[in-house]
XYZ file of C-alpha atoms in Angstrom:
636
model
C -18.676 -57.020 42.303
C -15.420 -57.994 40.663
C -14.575 -56.356 37.398
C -14.249 -58.695 34.449
C -10.591 -58.870 33.257
C -11.558 -58.615 29.608
C -13.663 -55.527 30.202
C -10.784 -53.897 32.148
C -8.394 -54.625 29.262
C -10.803 -53.036 26.707
C -11.177 -49.889 28.859
C -7.400 -49.485 29.043
C -7.072 -49.732 25.256
C -9.809 -47.068 24.850
C -8.016 -44.732 27.222
C -4.720 -45.254 25.397
C -6.413 -44.644 22.033
C -8.014 -41.458 23.370
C -4.667 -40.257 24.740
C -3.007 -40.977 21.399
C -5.731 -38.984 19.585
C -5.334 -36.034 21.944
C -1.547 -36.013 21.575
C -1.836 -36.437 17.814
C -4.420 -33.675 17.509
C -2.379 -31.341 19.732
C 0.853 -31.904 17.765
C -0.923 -31.699 14.429
C -2.762 -28.519 15.477
C 0.425 -26.886 16.793
C 2.425 -27.769 13.660
C -0.330 -26.592 11.316
C -0.858 -23.319 13.153
C 2.895 -22.714 13.188
C 3.080 -23.373 9.448
C 0.097 -21.118 8.723
C 1.512 -18.344 10.891
C 4.822 -18.557 9.041
C 2.990 -18.077 5.748
C 1.307 -14.936 7.106
C 4.454 -13.246 8.437
C 5.033 -11.249 5.247
C 1.392 -10.087 4.960
C 1.254 -6.285 5.162
C -2.447 -5.738 4.396
C -4.278 -5.485 7.730
C -7.606 -6.957 6.595
C -5.896 -9.738 4.674
C -3.945 -10.599 7.815
C -7.094 -10.799 9.931
C -8.751 -13.099 7.422
C -5.591 -15.194 7.195
C -5.458 -15.659 10.962
C -9.059 -16.893 11.068
C -8.525 -19.138 8.055
C -5.438 -20.685 9.689
C -7.474 -21.819 12.689
C -10.335 -23.300 10.639
C -8.022 -25.102 8.211
C -5.870 -26.491 11.015
C -8.537 -28.969 12.156
C -12.037 -30.082 11.066
C -13.168 -29.707 14.680
C -13.148 -25.862 14.513
C -16.265 -24.810 12.622
C -15.911 -21.029 12.871
C -13.296 -18.402 13.722
C -14.001 -14.704 13.872
C -12.042 -11.673 15.000
C -12.829 -8.208 16.373
C -10.389 -5.385 17.176
C -11.325 -2.052 18.715
C -11.427 -0.006 21.933
C -11.162 -2.215 24.988
C -14.143 -0.524 26.643
C -16.433 -0.985 23.651
C -20.094 -1.540 24.516
C -20.830 -3.664 21.431
C -18.907 -6.357 19.589
C -19.646 -7.234 15.967
C -17.352 -9.691 14.141
C -15.203 -7.881 11.564
C -13.851 -10.952 9.769
C -15.275 -14.493 9.922
C -14.097 -17.741 8.296
C -15.476 -21.257 8.404
C -18.335 -23.447 7.229
C -20.625 -21.745 9.769
C -19.582 -18.117 9.121
C -23.217 -17.260 8.391
C -23.734 -17.371 12.153
C -21.121 -14.654 12.701
C -22.723 -12.395 10.099
C -25.781 -11.919 12.323
C -23.904 -11.837 15.643
C -23.998 -8.660 17.746
C -22.906 -8.883 21.405
C -23.853 -5.947 23.615
C -22.191 -5.479 26.997
C -24.547 -6.235 29.923
C -24.519 -8.160 33.185
C -24.998 -11.484 31.401
C -22.608 -11.053 28.467
C -19.840 -9.694 30.704
C -19.631 -13.247 32.154
C -19.336 -14.685 28.659
C -16.024 -15.519 26.948
C -15.828 -12.409 24.699
C -15.966 -9.663 27.330
C -13.965 -11.735 29.821
C -11.187 -11.994 27.256
C -11.363 -8.257 26.585
C -11.180 -7.654 30.345
C -7.779 -9.321 30.510
C -8.133 -13.112 30.584
C -5.825 -14.684 27.968
C -8.147 -17.584 27.071
C -11.740 -18.158 28.146
C -13.586 -21.425 27.456
C -17.280 -22.087 27.656
C -19.391 -25.084 26.761
C -22.561 -24.508 24.770
C -25.153 -26.555 26.599
C -28.576 -26.205 28.090
C -27.016 -25.376 31.467
C -24.547 -22.745 30.198
C -24.914 -18.979 30.479
C -24.552 -18.587 26.732
C -27.893 -16.908 26.855
C -29.795 -15.837 23.750
C -27.243 -17.353 21.374
C -27.240 -20.901 22.771
C -29.981 -22.387 20.594
C -28.749 -20.753 17.403
C -25.194 -21.889 18.139
C -26.255 -25.515 18.607
C -28.161 -25.417 15.276
C -24.818 -24.724 13.564
C -23.203 -27.707 15.349
C -21.317 -25.689 17.967
C -20.722 -27.450 21.291
C -17.944 -25.294 22.804
C -16.417 -21.863 22.327
C -13.219 -20.125 23.397
C -12.079 -16.535 23.167
C -8.410 -15.597 22.770
C -7.329 -12.138 23.919
C -5.187 -10.075 21.542
C -3.305 -7.434 23.493
C -0.483 -4.939 22.975
C -2.120 -3.542 19.859
C -1.504 -0.018 18.534
C -3.465 2.943 19.841
C -4.622 1.282 23.061
C -6.887 -1.115 21.196
C -7.760 -4.646 22.271
C -8.921 -7.609 20.266
C -10.426 -11.033 20.499
C -10.479 -14.151 18.332
C -13.490 -16.405 18.944
C -13.411 -20.126 18.015
C -16.312 -22.576 17.919
C -15.747 -26.365 18.227
C -17.865 -29.379 17.358
C -17.608 -31.133 20.757
C -17.978 -29.875 24.339
C -14.586 -31.121 25.508
C -12.514 -30.444 22.342
C -10.717 -27.335 23.604
C -10.374 -28.843 27.082
C -8.765 -32.017 25.734
C -6.412 -30.298 23.283
C -5.410 -27.789 25.927
C -4.695 -24.081 25.759
C -1.034 -24.267 24.681
C -1.483 -24.349 20.846
C -4.029 -21.531 20.960
C -2.046 -19.286 23.310
C 1.038 -19.766 21.146
C -1.009 -18.848 18.071
C -2.432 -15.772 19.859
C 1.105 -14.582 20.683
C 2.127 -15.034 17.034
C -1.004 -13.208 15.886
C -0.264 -10.285 18.237
C 3.272 -9.982 16.855
C 2.023 -10.016 13.263
C -0.716 -7.478 13.971
C 1.796 -5.232 15.702
C 4.165 -5.529 12.730
C 1.343 -4.834 10.265
C 0.209 -1.797 12.278
C 3.773 -0.514 12.346
C 4.083 -0.903 8.568
C 0.731 0.872 8.100
C 1.939 3.663 10.372
C 5.198 4.032 8.441
C 3.300 4.027 5.147
C 0.914 6.634 6.509
C 3.815 8.797 7.657
C 5.379 8.539 4.206
C 2.265 9.902 2.496
C 0.851 12.190 5.213
C 1.719 15.796 5.966
C 2.780 16.127 9.622
C 1.349 19.607 10.177
C -2.160 19.149 8.731
C -2.709 15.399 8.561
C -3.592 15.799 4.874
C -2.072 13.678 2.104
C 1.355 14.986 1.101
C 2.807 15.635 -2.347
C 3.661 11.964 -2.942
C 0.147 10.827 -1.980
C -1.364 13.562 -4.157
C 0.509 12.305 -7.219
C -0.576 8.718 -6.526
C -4.216 9.789 -6.120
C -4.047 11.904 -9.273
C -2.854 8.926 -11.328
C -5.566 6.711 -9.823
C -8.309 9.280 -10.457
C -7.130 9.850 -14.043
C -7.492 6.130 -14.729
C -10.988 6.038 -13.166
C -12.026 9.179 -15.055
C -11.188 7.649 -18.433
C -13.014 4.395 -17.652
C -16.144 6.235 -16.515
C -16.030 8.863 -19.286
C -16.199 11.666 -16.735
C -14.182 14.805 -15.879
C -11.549 15.407 -13.224
C -10.605 18.885 -11.991
C -6.992 19.282 -10.857
C -6.395 22.365 -8.727
C -3.466 24.198 -7.158
C -4.098 26.639 -4.306
C -1.632 29.033 -2.724
C -2.079 31.531 0.124
C -1.531 35.151 -0.845
C 0.090 36.458 2.321
C 1.569 33.700 4.510
C 4.961 35.411 4.534
C 3.384 38.549 6.011
C 1.715 36.454 8.730
C 5.012 34.704 9.562
C 6.915 38.013 9.656
C 4.285 39.859 11.703
C 2.959 37.159 14.047
C 5.635 34.471 14.005
C 5.984 31.013 12.466
C 3.723 29.407 15.095
C 0.926 31.658 13.837
C 1.827 30.634 10.287
C 1.482 26.954 11.249
C -1.904 27.656 12.859
C -2.971 29.409 9.669
C -1.917 26.433 7.530
C -3.873 24.012 9.740
C -6.989 26.191 9.662
C -6.757 26.579 5.893
C -6.492 22.796 5.489
C -9.625 22.290 7.615
C -11.614 24.951 5.770
C -10.775 23.617 2.313
C -11.606 20.052 3.388
C -14.945 21.188 4.844
C -16.006 22.656 1.485
C -14.999 19.643 -0.646
C -17.261 16.627 -1.098
C -16.543 13.139 0.202
C -14.142 11.503 -2.234
C -12.525 14.767 -3.312
C -8.889 15.231 -2.316
C -7.101 18.085 -0.585
C -3.356 17.619 -0.094
C -0.651 19.837 1.321
C 2.179 19.909 -1.177
C 4.538 21.985 0.954
C 4.702 25.482 2.451
C 1.374 27.195 1.793
C 0.662 25.233 -1.400
C -2.275 22.803 -1.608
C -3.350 20.384 -4.330
C -7.032 19.638 -5.023
C -8.765 16.855 -6.937
C -12.485 17.229 -7.631
C -13.910 14.107 -9.226
C -16.700 14.222 -11.793
C -17.587 17.944 -11.824
C -20.792 18.274 -13.834
C -19.718 21.482 -15.592
C -17.342 24.417 -15.331
C -20.057 26.542 -13.688
C -20.218 24.113 -10.751
C -16.436 24.190 -10.440
C -16.519 27.991 -10.473
C -19.146 27.957 -7.706
C -16.990 25.544 -5.672
C -13.987 27.838 -6.165
C -16.003 30.785 -4.869
C -16.980 28.807 -1.753
C -13.359 27.815 -1.085
C -12.069 31.371 -1.496
C -14.925 32.755 0.607
C -14.053 30.329 3.404
C -10.416 31.396 3.333
C -11.282 35.110 3.488
C -12.701 34.676 7.002
C -10.167 35.839 9.654
C -8.216 33.032 11.319
C -8.055 33.007 15.131
C -4.506 32.835 16.485
C -3.516 32.426 20.153
C -3.981 35.331 22.605
C -6.842 36.856 20.661
C -4.807 37.597 17.546
C -6.500 37.185 14.180
C -4.848 36.688 10.809
C -6.402 38.040 7.621
C -5.701 35.863 4.605
C -6.815 35.037 1.089
C -5.802 32.559 -1.582
C -5.367 32.163 -5.318
C -6.518 29.037 -7.126
C -5.774 27.531 -10.522
C -7.578 24.669 -12.285
C -7.151 22.415 -15.261
C -9.700 19.802 -16.346
C -8.831 16.246 -17.408
C -9.274 14.773 -20.053
C -10.134 18.072 -21.777
C -6.529 18.796 -20.899
C -5.393 15.356 -22.036
C -1.928 15.172 -20.471
C -0.021 13.002 -17.986
C -0.200 13.672 -14.255
C 3.000 15.729 -14.101
C 1.813 18.002 -16.911
C -1.630 18.386 -15.338
C -0.017 19.604 -12.119
C 2.137 22.027 -14.108
C -0.884 23.328 -16.025
C -2.866 23.856 -12.813
C 0.161 25.664 -11.426
C 0.243 27.893 -14.530
C -3.411 28.751 -13.974
C -2.602 29.551 -10.329
C 0.174 31.866 -11.516
C -2.333 33.568 -13.853
C -4.754 34.065 -10.928
C -1.998 35.666 -8.866
C -0.971 37.897 -11.776
C -4.601 38.886 -12.188
C -4.664 40.452 -8.726
C -4.786 37.446 -6.319
C -7.786 36.332 -4.224
C -9.369 34.734 -7.301
C -9.308 31.584 -9.416
C -8.382 30.911 -13.029
C -8.662 28.021 -15.470
C -5.691 26.824 -17.467
C -5.336 28.004 -21.044
C -2.544 27.455 -23.559
C -1.639 31.144 -23.346
C -0.491 30.479 -19.760
C 2.356 28.347 -21.071
C 4.734 31.247 -21.530
C 7.238 31.592 -18.724
C 7.425 34.813 -16.674
C 10.497 35.767 -18.675
C 8.654 35.196 -21.955
C 5.739 37.319 -20.703
C 7.938 40.373 -20.262
C 8.370 41.160 -23.978
C 4.630 41.337 -24.924
C 3.891 43.403 -21.801
C 6.701 45.788 -22.643
C 5.557 45.940 -26.282
C 1.971 46.906 -25.366
C 3.079 49.312 -22.647
C 5.271 51.183 -25.140
C 2.560 51.042 -27.813
C 0.112 52.725 -25.420
C 2.684 55.307 -24.406
C 3.808 56.211 -27.940
C 0.374 55.925 -29.614
C 1.335 52.897 -31.703
C -1.994 51.114 -31.131
C -4.417 51.165 -34.047
C -7.726 49.562 -34.952
C -8.437 47.667 -38.159
C -11.976 46.747 -39.179
C -13.175 43.487 -40.738
C -16.619 43.451 -42.398
C -19.435 41.190 -41.231
C -22.065 40.564 -43.917
C -25.463 38.946 -44.328
C -25.727 36.820 -47.493
C -29.103 35.993 -49.023
C -30.092 32.970 -51.099
C -29.244 34.781 -54.348
C -25.700 35.461 -53.125
C -26.168 39.188 -52.528
C -24.498 40.593 -49.417
C -25.321 43.464 -47.085
C -22.932 44.895 -44.456
C -24.306 44.312 -40.951
C -21.276 45.522 -39.006
C -17.531 45.421 -38.553
C -15.270 43.917 -35.920
C -12.604 46.254 -34.515
C -9.279 44.400 -34.354
C -6.213 45.663 -32.500
C -2.899 46.180 -34.286
C 0.485 47.519 -33.140
C 2.462 49.649 -35.604
C 6.073 49.058 -34.622
C 8.332 50.823 -37.099
C 7.554 49.357 -40.497
C 5.873 46.297 -38.957
C 2.155 45.794 -38.285
C 1.784 43.294 -35.428
C -1.385 41.260 -34.907
C -2.608 40.004 -31.487
C -0.712 36.713 -31.904
C 2.401 38.734 -30.978
C 0.969 40.055 -27.709
C -2.112 37.955 -26.880
C -0.793 36.815 -23.496
C -0.399 40.431 -22.318
C -3.936 41.625 -23.084
C -5.202 40.367 -19.703
C -2.223 41.709 -17.766
C -3.487 43.538 -14.653
C -1.756 46.783 -15.657
C -2.899 46.658 -19.288
C -6.359 45.031 -19.484
C -8.363 48.128 -18.583
C -6.300 50.777 -20.457
C -6.271 48.709 -23.659
C -9.982 47.855 -23.473
C -10.771 51.542 -22.906
C -8.553 52.494 -25.866
C -10.287 50.000 -28.174
C -13.774 51.069 -27.095
C -13.044 54.797 -27.241
C -11.310 54.584 -30.624
C -14.083 52.438 -32.110
C -16.742 54.876 -30.848
C -14.925 57.864 -32.350
C -14.628 56.076 -35.651
C -18.306 55.121 -35.606
C -19.165 58.787 -34.957
C -16.966 59.849 -37.884
C -18.691 57.341 -40.175
C -22.059 58.455 -38.895
C -21.269 62.077 -39.838
C -20.408 60.871 -43.365
C -23.687 58.979 -43.657
C -22.294 55.495 -42.884
C -24.316 54.000 -40.036
C -22.007 51.040 -39.306
C -22.457 48.884 -36.154
C -19.116 48.047 -34.486
C -18.076 45.015 -32.452
C -15.234 45.432 -29.941
C -13.361 42.738 -28.031
C -13.464 43.061 -24.250
C -11.031 41.213 -22.008
C -12.467 39.206 -19.115
C -9.970 40.935 -16.836
C -11.573 44.286 -17.691
C -15.068 42.802 -17.290
C -14.184 41.761 -13.739
C -12.708 45.160 -12.933
C -15.109 46.998 -10.563
C -14.767 50.080 -12.802
C -15.967 48.336 -15.993
C -19.588 49.487 -15.810
C -18.452 53.045 -15.060
C -16.264 52.897 -18.171
C -19.169 51.676 -20.338
C -21.574 54.241 -18.926
C -19.205 57.177 -19.425
C -17.770 56.172 -22.824
C -20.869 54.721 -24.512
C -23.876 56.202 -22.777
C -22.672 59.735 -21.978
C -19.744 60.786 -24.168
C -20.702 59.208 -27.499
C -23.388 60.182 -29.989
C -23.437 56.580 -31.269
C -26.526 54.681 -30.143
C -25.573 51.876 -27.684
C -27.409 49.332 -29.854
C -24.777 49.930 -32.557
C -22.066 48.595 -30.204
C -21.444 44.883 -29.608
C -19.170 43.688 -26.793
C -17.379 40.471 -27.836
C -16.236 38.101 -25.097
C -14.101 35.093 -25.991
C -14.919 31.553 -24.843
C -11.543 29.908 -25.561
C -11.081 29.370 -21.823
C -13.563 29.025 -18.952
C -14.578 32.403 -17.553
C -13.747 32.795 -13.857
C -16.547 34.269 -11.735
C -18.991 33.386 -14.520
C -22.025 34.687 -12.623
C -20.357 38.048 -12.011
C -19.513 38.394 -15.711
C -23.101 37.530 -16.668
C -24.456 40.106 -14.230
C -22.171 42.821 -15.634
C -23.080 42.025 -19.242
C -26.767 41.872 -18.408
C -26.470 45.440 -17.162
C -24.808 46.416 -20.457
C -27.712 44.887 -22.362
C -30.147 46.932 -20.264
C -28.316 50.022 -21.522
C -28.905 48.822 -25.095
C -25.526 47.278 -25.990
C -25.370 43.952 -27.763
C -23.238 41.046 -26.466
C -21.455 38.446 -28.593
C -19.837 35.205 -27.471
C -16.694 34.878 -29.600
C -14.792 31.720 -30.671
C -17.853 29.625 -29.874
C -17.272 25.855 -29.883
C -13.674 25.828 -28.691
C -14.232 26.308 -24.973
C -15.091 24.037 -22.057
C -18.866 24.385 -21.868
C -20.356 25.786 -25.055
C -23.907 24.544 -24.485
C -23.918 25.886 -20.933
C -22.698 29.251 -22.176
C -25.312 29.334 -24.951
C -28.031 28.744 -22.386
C -26.881 31.052 -19.574
C -24.637 33.684 -21.136
C -26.534 36.974 -21.806
C -25.524 37.053 -25.475
C -27.408 38.336 -28.489
C -24.972 36.704 -30.924
C -22.589 33.755 -31.031
C -19.610 33.625 -33.372
C -18.591 30.193 -34.618
C -14.871 29.656 -34.248
C -12.737 29.642 -37.412
C -11.555 26.075 -36.738
C -15.132 24.780 -37.122
C -15.989 26.910 -40.118
C -12.899 25.891 -42.075
C -13.356 22.165 -41.434
C -16.992 21.730 -42.455
C -16.066 21.152 -46.125
C -14.009 18.062 -45.269
C -15.367 16.892 -41.908
C -18.976 15.682 -41.775
C -18.855 15.515 -37.996
C -17.955 19.196 -37.707
C -20.637 20.055 -40.264
C -23.212 18.244 -38.125
C -21.986 20.045 -34.998
C -22.139 23.460 -36.692
C -25.604 22.677 -38.050
C -26.777 21.688 -34.565
C -25.346 24.855 -33.024
C -27.092 27.005 -35.632
C -30.452 25.299 -35.017
C -30.074 25.526 -31.216
C -29.011 29.184 -31.335
C -31.810 30.220 -33.649
C -34.251 28.331 -31.436
C -33.425 30.576 -28.463
C -33.276 33.761 -30.500
C -29.531 34.176 -31.022
C -27.867 35.377 -34.231
C -25.003 33.210 -35.491
C -21.907 34.615 -37.214
C -19.533 32.222 -38.974
C -15.934 33.445 -38.682
C -13.114 32.309 -40.950
C -15.145 32.065 -44.185
C -12.320 31.809 -46.716
C -14.008 30.372 -49.810
C -17.101 30.519 -51.963
C -17.736 26.808 -51.291
C -17.663 27.378 -47.527
C -20.112 30.292 -47.809
C -22.499 28.184 -49.915
C -22.367 25.257 -47.495
C -23.100 27.559 -44.563
C -26.044 28.932 -46.525
C -27.532 25.405 -46.769
C -27.623 25.106 -42.959
C -29.180 28.577 -42.661
C -26.062 30.299 -41.366
C -25.987 33.431 -43.500
C -24.056 35.982 -41.398
C -20.430 35.651 -42.435
C -16.984 37.042 -41.657
C -13.705 36.039 -43.257
C -11.039 36.651 -45.893
C -13.372 35.560 -48.733
C -15.416 38.660 -47.928
C -12.607 41.015 -46.883
C -9.473 41.119 -44.748
C -9.185 43.493 -41.764
C -8.402 46.997 -43.019
C -7.973 50.561 -41.845
C -11.013 52.827 -41.487
C -10.177 54.703 -44.707
C -9.751 51.441 -46.616
C -13.082 50.183 -45.305
C -14.867 53.259 -46.650
C -13.261 52.711 -50.049
C -14.211 48.985 -49.951
C -17.852 49.899 -49.274
C -17.809 52.407 -52.115
C -16.085 50.104 -54.604
C -18.206 47.029 -53.788
C -21.459 48.969 -53.798
C -22.533 47.031 -50.679
C -25.421 48.435 -48.660
C -25.411 48.711 -44.877
C -27.868 46.715 -42.821
C -28.129 45.813 -39.156
C -28.217 42.540 -37.213
């Protein structure tokens, strides 16, 4: 049958129109993809680049309904889209392709096996398997997979595209897509290289931990988060105690092994989200986000130090014994910038090392003196001990009743140095009282002198309870309980219940549980325990609840501000109520006026100490004061 000329002419026009559409689509697709790729060249964020690549393909033509990408090990048994873009991306969100005999013949695993571009129609006759019906519901009629090769770390990748007609990819041809895949590979390689260089810049080569630069960046970020969330941030500095000995004895390779093991052990103790960084040498920086209280931080410190006390295995059966010292400061209680926080944590570390090493310490303002500045107070106290220039003064503590009458309930023994014609108070040598060489001798001197004076008063008919200040350094000394037992329980005729041990709370107490255990033993022997400077430390309510005290002493700063500051008055009132509720006596220090004493009386705080009552004085002067004032002696 002869073909009709008119019909033949129409068919030719249709073929020409189709060819024009294909050429137009191919050129338009190539130009658009080239333009989109050019826009992405400067992208350095890996995830943003992946999304940009998928978006480029979908925006290049309305015939591509979905583009998704996956990158991972080439032998992976399961493929799940990592980034998906397009009007049908909901389909990709539920897609999970497991490797099996059927899927290995599909476009994804064929591409991963090495084929640059794999095309497959989505029809009733295809091997698209379980996904065919779902794919057609989203309007998919064809799919291709583009291999991404030459990626970092031996990884492979694939970009999957879904078209709206069965012959779309076949008609347009593979050229635009292969060119795009090559561009994508170059950009991914460049982005991986930049990521690697960035990682090198902020990563310690030996341990793989963040380095000093990364630590500072993380500290600034955490400080900002801490303020927004109204939480705490602990900033720590840790230093090994004997790395030099290990290097000298076993060699620098052993030292490097030690550093790596230390890094792993610290990291294993910290929680997810906490930071351990190597700052250089054997120095590490720690960030602990949102510690609930100082007790928890102390417990964490114990776990870290315990982990580092375990011998470290070196090659050839050698083992290295090591320990560490650790210093902390807490933001925003220590409300400084990041550089100052690091310096304060370093000061606390220095204090831990000075205290005998293999321990931790919290930052306190007294740590601010430089090593050179510390020399003079240490020398002053050393000479005072040697030449018997240490003396005790006694400040009365009274109970005041509603009628204004006062009874003496005890005295606090306060240390003074007589240097020539000068009488020096602890402000001149406070930083040296916890010095490792001085803490125990000075505490023993204070306790022994106070006991002798109490005995002398007792002989003269003055039964005066005495409070003595005990340094935390002496409390943590293994010989402390022996000192108490010999001086108080065996050598003195003064009843132990006439002696109160005062422990300050101006800084967190390291090894809090150990201190509590030691003081609990003292209480079993009959001694009383007082928590001094209450209200100025890190965790007053925790201390009130857990510290084995019989008395708390309100800090002078609170007492002196209650006349002018309603907030402080409310705080003091709350402390008094809480303390009385759990059976603690409350002493208000720094009572300097009649008005202050009266106001304290209204909130039922009637045990007072301060210049309004009497200044610290010698033992002889105290006896005269008692006689002249006609005050009677009572007990807590």
